[in-house]
Short mmCIF file of C-alpha atoms in Angstrom, two decimals:
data_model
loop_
_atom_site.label_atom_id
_atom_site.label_comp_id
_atom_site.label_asym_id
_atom_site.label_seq_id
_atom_site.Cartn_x
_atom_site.Cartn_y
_atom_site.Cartn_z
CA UNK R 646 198.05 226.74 259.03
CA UNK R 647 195.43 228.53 256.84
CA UNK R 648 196.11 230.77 254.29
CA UNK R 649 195.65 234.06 256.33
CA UNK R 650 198.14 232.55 258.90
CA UNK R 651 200.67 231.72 256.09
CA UNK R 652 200.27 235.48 254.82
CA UNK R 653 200.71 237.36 258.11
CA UNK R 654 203.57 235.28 259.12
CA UNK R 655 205.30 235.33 255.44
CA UNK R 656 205.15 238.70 255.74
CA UNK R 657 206.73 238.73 259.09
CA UNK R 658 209.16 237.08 258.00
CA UNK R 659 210.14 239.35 254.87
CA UNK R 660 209.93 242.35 257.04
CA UNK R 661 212.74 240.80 259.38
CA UNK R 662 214.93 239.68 256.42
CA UNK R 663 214.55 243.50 254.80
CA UNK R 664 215.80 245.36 258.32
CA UNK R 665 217.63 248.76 257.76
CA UNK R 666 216.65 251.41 255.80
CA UNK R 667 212.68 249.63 254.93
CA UNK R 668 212.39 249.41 258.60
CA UNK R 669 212.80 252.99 259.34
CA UNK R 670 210.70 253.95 256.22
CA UNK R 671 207.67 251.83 257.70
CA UNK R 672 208.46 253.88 261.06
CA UNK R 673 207.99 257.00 259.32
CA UNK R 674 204.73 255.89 257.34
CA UNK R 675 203.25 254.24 260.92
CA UNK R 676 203.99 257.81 262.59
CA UNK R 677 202.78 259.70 259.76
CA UNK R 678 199.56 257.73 259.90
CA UNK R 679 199.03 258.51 263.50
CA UNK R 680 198.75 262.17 262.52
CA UNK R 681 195.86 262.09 260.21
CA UNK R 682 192.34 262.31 260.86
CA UNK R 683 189.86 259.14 260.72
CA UNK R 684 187.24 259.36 258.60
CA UNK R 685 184.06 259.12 259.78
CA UNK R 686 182.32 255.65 260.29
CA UNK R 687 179.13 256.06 258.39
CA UNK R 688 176.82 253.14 259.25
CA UNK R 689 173.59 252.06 256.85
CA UNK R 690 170.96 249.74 257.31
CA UNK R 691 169.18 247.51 254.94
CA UNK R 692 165.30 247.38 255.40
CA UNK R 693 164.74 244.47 257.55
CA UNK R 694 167.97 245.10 260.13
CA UNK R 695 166.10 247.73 262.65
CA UNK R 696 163.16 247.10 265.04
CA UNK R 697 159.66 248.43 263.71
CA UNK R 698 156.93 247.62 261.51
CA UNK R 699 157.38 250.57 259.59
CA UNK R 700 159.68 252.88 258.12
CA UNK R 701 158.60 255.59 260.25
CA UNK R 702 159.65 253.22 263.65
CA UNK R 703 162.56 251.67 261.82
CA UNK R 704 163.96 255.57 261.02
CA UNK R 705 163.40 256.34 264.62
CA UNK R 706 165.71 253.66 266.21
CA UNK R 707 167.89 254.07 263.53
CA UNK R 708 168.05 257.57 264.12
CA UNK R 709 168.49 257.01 268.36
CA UNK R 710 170.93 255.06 267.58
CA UNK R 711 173.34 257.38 264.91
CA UNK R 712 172.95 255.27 261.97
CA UNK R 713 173.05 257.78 259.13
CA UNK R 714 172.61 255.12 255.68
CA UNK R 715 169.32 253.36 254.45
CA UNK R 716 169.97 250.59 252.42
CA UNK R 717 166.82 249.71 250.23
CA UNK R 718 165.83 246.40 248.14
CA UNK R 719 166.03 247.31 244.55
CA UNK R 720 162.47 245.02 243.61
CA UNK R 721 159.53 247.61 243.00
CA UNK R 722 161.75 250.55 243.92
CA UNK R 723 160.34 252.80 241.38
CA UNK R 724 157.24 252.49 242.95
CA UNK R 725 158.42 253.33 246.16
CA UNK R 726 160.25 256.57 245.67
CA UNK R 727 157.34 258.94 247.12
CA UNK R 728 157.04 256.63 250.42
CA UNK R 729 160.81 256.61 251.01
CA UNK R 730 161.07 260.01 249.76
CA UNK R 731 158.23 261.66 252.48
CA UNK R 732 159.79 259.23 255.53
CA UNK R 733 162.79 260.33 254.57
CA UNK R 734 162.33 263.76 254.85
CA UNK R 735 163.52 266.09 258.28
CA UNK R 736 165.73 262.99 259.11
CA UNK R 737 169.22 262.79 259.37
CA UNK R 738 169.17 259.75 257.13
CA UNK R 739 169.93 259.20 253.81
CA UNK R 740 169.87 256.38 251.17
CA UNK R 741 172.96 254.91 250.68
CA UNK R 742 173.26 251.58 248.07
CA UNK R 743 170.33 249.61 246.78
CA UNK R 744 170.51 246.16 247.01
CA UNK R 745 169.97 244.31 243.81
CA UNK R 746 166.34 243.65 242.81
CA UNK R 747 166.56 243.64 239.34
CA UNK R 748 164.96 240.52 236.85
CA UNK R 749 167.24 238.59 234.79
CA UNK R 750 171.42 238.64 234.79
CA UNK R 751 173.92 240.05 232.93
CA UNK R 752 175.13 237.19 231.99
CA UNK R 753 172.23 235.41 230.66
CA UNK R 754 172.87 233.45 227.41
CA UNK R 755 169.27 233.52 226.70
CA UNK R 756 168.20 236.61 225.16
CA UNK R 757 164.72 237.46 226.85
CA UNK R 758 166.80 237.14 230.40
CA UNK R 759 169.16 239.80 229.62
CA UNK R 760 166.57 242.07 227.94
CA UNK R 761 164.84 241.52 231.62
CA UNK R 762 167.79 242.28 232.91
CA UNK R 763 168.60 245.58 231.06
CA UNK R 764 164.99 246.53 231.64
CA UNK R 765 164.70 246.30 235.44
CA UNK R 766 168.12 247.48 236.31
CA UNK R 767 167.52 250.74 234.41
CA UNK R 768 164.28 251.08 235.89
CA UNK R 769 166.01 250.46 239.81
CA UNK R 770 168.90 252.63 238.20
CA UNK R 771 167.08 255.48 237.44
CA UNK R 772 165.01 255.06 241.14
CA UNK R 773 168.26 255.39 242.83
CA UNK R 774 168.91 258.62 241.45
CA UNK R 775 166.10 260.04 242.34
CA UNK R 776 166.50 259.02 246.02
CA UNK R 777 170.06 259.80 245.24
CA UNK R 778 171.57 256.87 245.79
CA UNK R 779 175.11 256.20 245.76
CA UNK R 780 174.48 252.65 243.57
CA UNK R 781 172.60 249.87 243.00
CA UNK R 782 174.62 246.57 243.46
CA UNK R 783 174.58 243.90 241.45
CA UNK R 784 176.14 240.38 240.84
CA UNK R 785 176.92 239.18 237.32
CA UNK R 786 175.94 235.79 238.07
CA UNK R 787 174.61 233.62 240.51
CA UNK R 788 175.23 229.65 240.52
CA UNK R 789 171.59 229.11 239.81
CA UNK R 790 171.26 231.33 237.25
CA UNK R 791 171.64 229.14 233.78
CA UNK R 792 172.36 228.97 231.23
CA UNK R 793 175.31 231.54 231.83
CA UNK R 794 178.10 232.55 229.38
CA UNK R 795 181.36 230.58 229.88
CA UNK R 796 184.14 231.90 232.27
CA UNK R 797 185.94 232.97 229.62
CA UNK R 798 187.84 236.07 228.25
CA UNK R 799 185.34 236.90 226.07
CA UNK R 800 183.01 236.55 228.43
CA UNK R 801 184.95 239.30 230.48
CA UNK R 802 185.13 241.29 227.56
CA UNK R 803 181.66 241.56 226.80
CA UNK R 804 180.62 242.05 230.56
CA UNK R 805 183.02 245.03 230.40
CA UNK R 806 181.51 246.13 227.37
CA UNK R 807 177.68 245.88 228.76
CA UNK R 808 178.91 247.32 231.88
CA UNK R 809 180.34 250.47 230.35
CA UNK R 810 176.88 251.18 229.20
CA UNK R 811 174.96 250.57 232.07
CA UNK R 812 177.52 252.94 233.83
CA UNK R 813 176.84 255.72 231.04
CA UNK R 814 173.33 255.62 232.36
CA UNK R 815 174.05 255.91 236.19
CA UNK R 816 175.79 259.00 235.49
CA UNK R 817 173.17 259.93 233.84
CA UNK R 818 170.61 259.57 236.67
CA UNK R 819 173.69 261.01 239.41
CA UNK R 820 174.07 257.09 240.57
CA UNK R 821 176.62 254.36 239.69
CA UNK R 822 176.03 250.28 239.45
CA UNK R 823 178.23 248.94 241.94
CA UNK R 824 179.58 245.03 241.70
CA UNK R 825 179.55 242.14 244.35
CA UNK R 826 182.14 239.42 244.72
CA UNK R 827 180.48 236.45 246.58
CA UNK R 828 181.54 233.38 248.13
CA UNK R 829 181.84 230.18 245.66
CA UNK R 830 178.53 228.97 247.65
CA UNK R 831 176.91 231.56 245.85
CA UNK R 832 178.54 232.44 242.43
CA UNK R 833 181.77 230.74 240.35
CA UNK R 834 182.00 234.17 238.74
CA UNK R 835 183.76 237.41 240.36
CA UNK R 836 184.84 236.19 243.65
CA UNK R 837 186.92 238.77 245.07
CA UNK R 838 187.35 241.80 245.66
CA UNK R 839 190.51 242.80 243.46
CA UNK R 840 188.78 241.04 240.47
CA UNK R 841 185.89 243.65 240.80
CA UNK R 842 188.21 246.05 240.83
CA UNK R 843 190.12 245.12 238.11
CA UNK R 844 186.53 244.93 235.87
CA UNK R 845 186.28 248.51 236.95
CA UNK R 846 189.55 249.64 235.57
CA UNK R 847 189.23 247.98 232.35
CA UNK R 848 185.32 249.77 232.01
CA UNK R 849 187.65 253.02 232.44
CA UNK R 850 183.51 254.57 233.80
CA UNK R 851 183.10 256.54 236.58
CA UNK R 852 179.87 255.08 237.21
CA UNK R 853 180.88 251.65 237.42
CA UNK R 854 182.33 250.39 240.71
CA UNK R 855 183.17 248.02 243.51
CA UNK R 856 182.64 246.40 246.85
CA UNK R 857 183.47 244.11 249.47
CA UNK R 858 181.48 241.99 252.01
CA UNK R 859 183.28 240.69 255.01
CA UNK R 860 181.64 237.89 255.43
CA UNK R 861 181.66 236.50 251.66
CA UNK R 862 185.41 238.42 252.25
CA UNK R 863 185.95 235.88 255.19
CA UNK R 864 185.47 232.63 252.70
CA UNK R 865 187.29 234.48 249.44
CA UNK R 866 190.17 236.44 251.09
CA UNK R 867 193.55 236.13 252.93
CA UNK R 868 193.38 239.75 253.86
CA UNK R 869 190.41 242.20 254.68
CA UNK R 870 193.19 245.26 254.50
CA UNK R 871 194.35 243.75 251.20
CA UNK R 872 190.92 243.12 249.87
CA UNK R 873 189.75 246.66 250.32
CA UNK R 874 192.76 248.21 249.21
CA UNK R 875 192.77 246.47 245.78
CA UNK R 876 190.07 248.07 245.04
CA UNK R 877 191.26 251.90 245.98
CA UNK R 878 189.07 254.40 244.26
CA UNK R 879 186.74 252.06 242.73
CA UNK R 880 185.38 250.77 246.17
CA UNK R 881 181.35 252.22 246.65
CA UNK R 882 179.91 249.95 249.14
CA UNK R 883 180.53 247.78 251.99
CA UNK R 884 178.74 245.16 253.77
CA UNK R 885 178.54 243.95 257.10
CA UNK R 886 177.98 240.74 259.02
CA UNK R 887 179.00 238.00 261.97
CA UNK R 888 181.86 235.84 260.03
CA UNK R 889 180.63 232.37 260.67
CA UNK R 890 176.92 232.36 260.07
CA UNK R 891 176.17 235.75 258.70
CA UNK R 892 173.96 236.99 261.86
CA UNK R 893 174.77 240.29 263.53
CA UNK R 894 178.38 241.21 264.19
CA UNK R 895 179.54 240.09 267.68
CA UNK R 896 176.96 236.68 267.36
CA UNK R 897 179.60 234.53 266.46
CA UNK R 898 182.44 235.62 269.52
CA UNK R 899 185.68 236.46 268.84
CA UNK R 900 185.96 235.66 265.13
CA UNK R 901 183.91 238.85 264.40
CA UNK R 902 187.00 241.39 263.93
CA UNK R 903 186.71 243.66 261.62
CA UNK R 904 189.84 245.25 262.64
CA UNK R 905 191.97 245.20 259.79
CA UNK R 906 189.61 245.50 256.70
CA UNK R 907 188.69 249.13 259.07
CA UNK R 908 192.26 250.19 258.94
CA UNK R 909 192.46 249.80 254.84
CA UNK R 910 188.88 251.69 254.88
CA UNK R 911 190.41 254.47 257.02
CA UNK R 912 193.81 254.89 254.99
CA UNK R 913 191.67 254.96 251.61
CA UNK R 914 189.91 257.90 253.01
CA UNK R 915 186.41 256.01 252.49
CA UNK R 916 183.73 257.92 252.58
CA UNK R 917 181.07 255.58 251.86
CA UNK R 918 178.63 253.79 253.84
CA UNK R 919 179.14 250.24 255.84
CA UNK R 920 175.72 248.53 255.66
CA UNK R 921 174.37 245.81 258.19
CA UNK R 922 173.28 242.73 255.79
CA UNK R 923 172.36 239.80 258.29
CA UNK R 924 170.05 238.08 260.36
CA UNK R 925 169.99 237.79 264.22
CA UNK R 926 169.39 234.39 266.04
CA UNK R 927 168.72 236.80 269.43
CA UNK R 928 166.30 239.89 270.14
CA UNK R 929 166.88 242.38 267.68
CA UNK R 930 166.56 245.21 270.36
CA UNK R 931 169.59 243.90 271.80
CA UNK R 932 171.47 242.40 269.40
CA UNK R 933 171.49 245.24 267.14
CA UNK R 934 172.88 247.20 269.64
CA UNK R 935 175.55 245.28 270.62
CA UNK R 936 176.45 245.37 267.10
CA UNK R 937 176.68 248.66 266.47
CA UNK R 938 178.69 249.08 269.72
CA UNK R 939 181.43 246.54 268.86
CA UNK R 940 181.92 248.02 265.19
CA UNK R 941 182.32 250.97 266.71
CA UNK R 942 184.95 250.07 269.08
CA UNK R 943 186.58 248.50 266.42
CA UNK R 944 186.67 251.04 264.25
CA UNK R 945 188.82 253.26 266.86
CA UNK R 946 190.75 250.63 267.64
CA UNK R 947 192.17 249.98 263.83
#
């Protein structure tokens, strides 16, 4: 049994031993959720997901296709604002996160790293304003980035501290700097969702907040609803992808349900974008597509 088995059926189990009165309260909650309207299911793209050479053909399938969020890399953004800005413009698309980019970490115990760090991720920060963004996302650390502070409470401390700041200046520039958990593959620090969440609490800034991945979510989590719902009103982004190899959803069968994680999105009211992050191993034309359609369908059906 793995440990999302163990939950669900734990929880069964609970729910049976409770009977009576909590029974007929989860009734009323189930039948008062029926009632309410979905939110809408707001789709983004990062740059390389759509079919085209350039952002003009990219906008246009994206566009054919209802896909309302562009999801930019955060490296030489600044530089980019006119281009995005003019392709942009007429389109029912608009820029939703932007993905990292930035030089340096956060968490860099070497002092010319973080200045790097501070320096860039301004620079992308004040970028995404202009294009008005709704964040730039960022990891604290990842494995390969040394040498890193210690996984300690201080550490914490500080990163709370330095992120406090940075979120002064997102809402500043009408943005906010939005954190990643990933997979241990990929970083030993901030691994979940709830731990994000709990960083943006103790910041106590409205421009610092949260996300979730599903498919770092798949490696990290015992439960997509729970995940998302730890992180309530701090959550800003998600991402998207096949749970087994990270290609487009529906590429690895039946293990790509998104089901649950949907119905926490939809009873938090979230407003924000879902982004495709992933690769194909088929023809983009097609797998794309199919993507998009199962999401969909899953998304009514949570």
């Amino acid at each position: 049994m793995n440990r999302r088995d163990f939950i669900v059926r734990s929880a069964a189990g609970l729910a049976v031993a409770a009977a009576g009165p909590i029974a007929l309260s989860c009734g009323a909650k189930a039948q008062k959720s029926e009632t309410t309207m979905k939110p809408e299911l707001k789709i983004s793209f990062q740059e390389g997901i759509p079919p085209g050479e350039t952002l003009s053909e990219k906008f246009d399938y994206m566009e054919r296709h209802g896909v309302t969020g562009f999801e930019p890399w955060g490296g030489g953004l600044a530089d980019r604002v006119p281009e995005i800005k003019s392709a942009l413009e007429g389109r029912n698309i608009e820029v939703s996160a932007i993905c990292a980019g930035f030089d340096g970490f956060i968490l860099a115990e070497e002092p010319q790293v973080k200045a790097a760090f501070d320096r860039t991720m301004r620079e992308i920060i004040a970028a995404a304003g202009q294009l008005g963004s709704t964040g730039v996302i960022m990891v604290p650390a990842f494995n390969g980035q040394t040498p890193c502070k210690p996984h300690t409470q201080a550490t914490r401390d500080n990163l709370v501290e330095e992120l406090a700041k940075l979120g002064d200046f997102a809402v500043e520039n009408g943005t906010t700097v939005i954190l990643e958990p990933l997979m241990r593959g990929e970083a030993f620090y901030l691994r979940q969702v709830a731990d994000a969440a709990s960083i943006c609490r103790d910041a106590a800034n409205i421009g610092v907040k949260c996300m979730g991945d599903f498919w770092h979510m798949t490696w990290e989590e015992t439960s997509d609803y729970g995940a998302f719902f730890s992180a309530g009103e701090h959550l800003q982004h998600v991402h998207i992808a096949s749970r087994a190899n990270r290609i487009m959803p529906g590429e690895d069968g039946p293990s790509d349900n998104y089901t649950d994680g949907f119905r926490a999105l939809q009873e938090l009211g979230y407003d924000k974008w879902v982004s495709f992050e992933c690769g194909t191993r088929g023809e983009r034309e097609e797998t794309v597509t199919a993507a998009l359609e199962l999401i969909r369908r899953q998304w009514e059906e949570a």
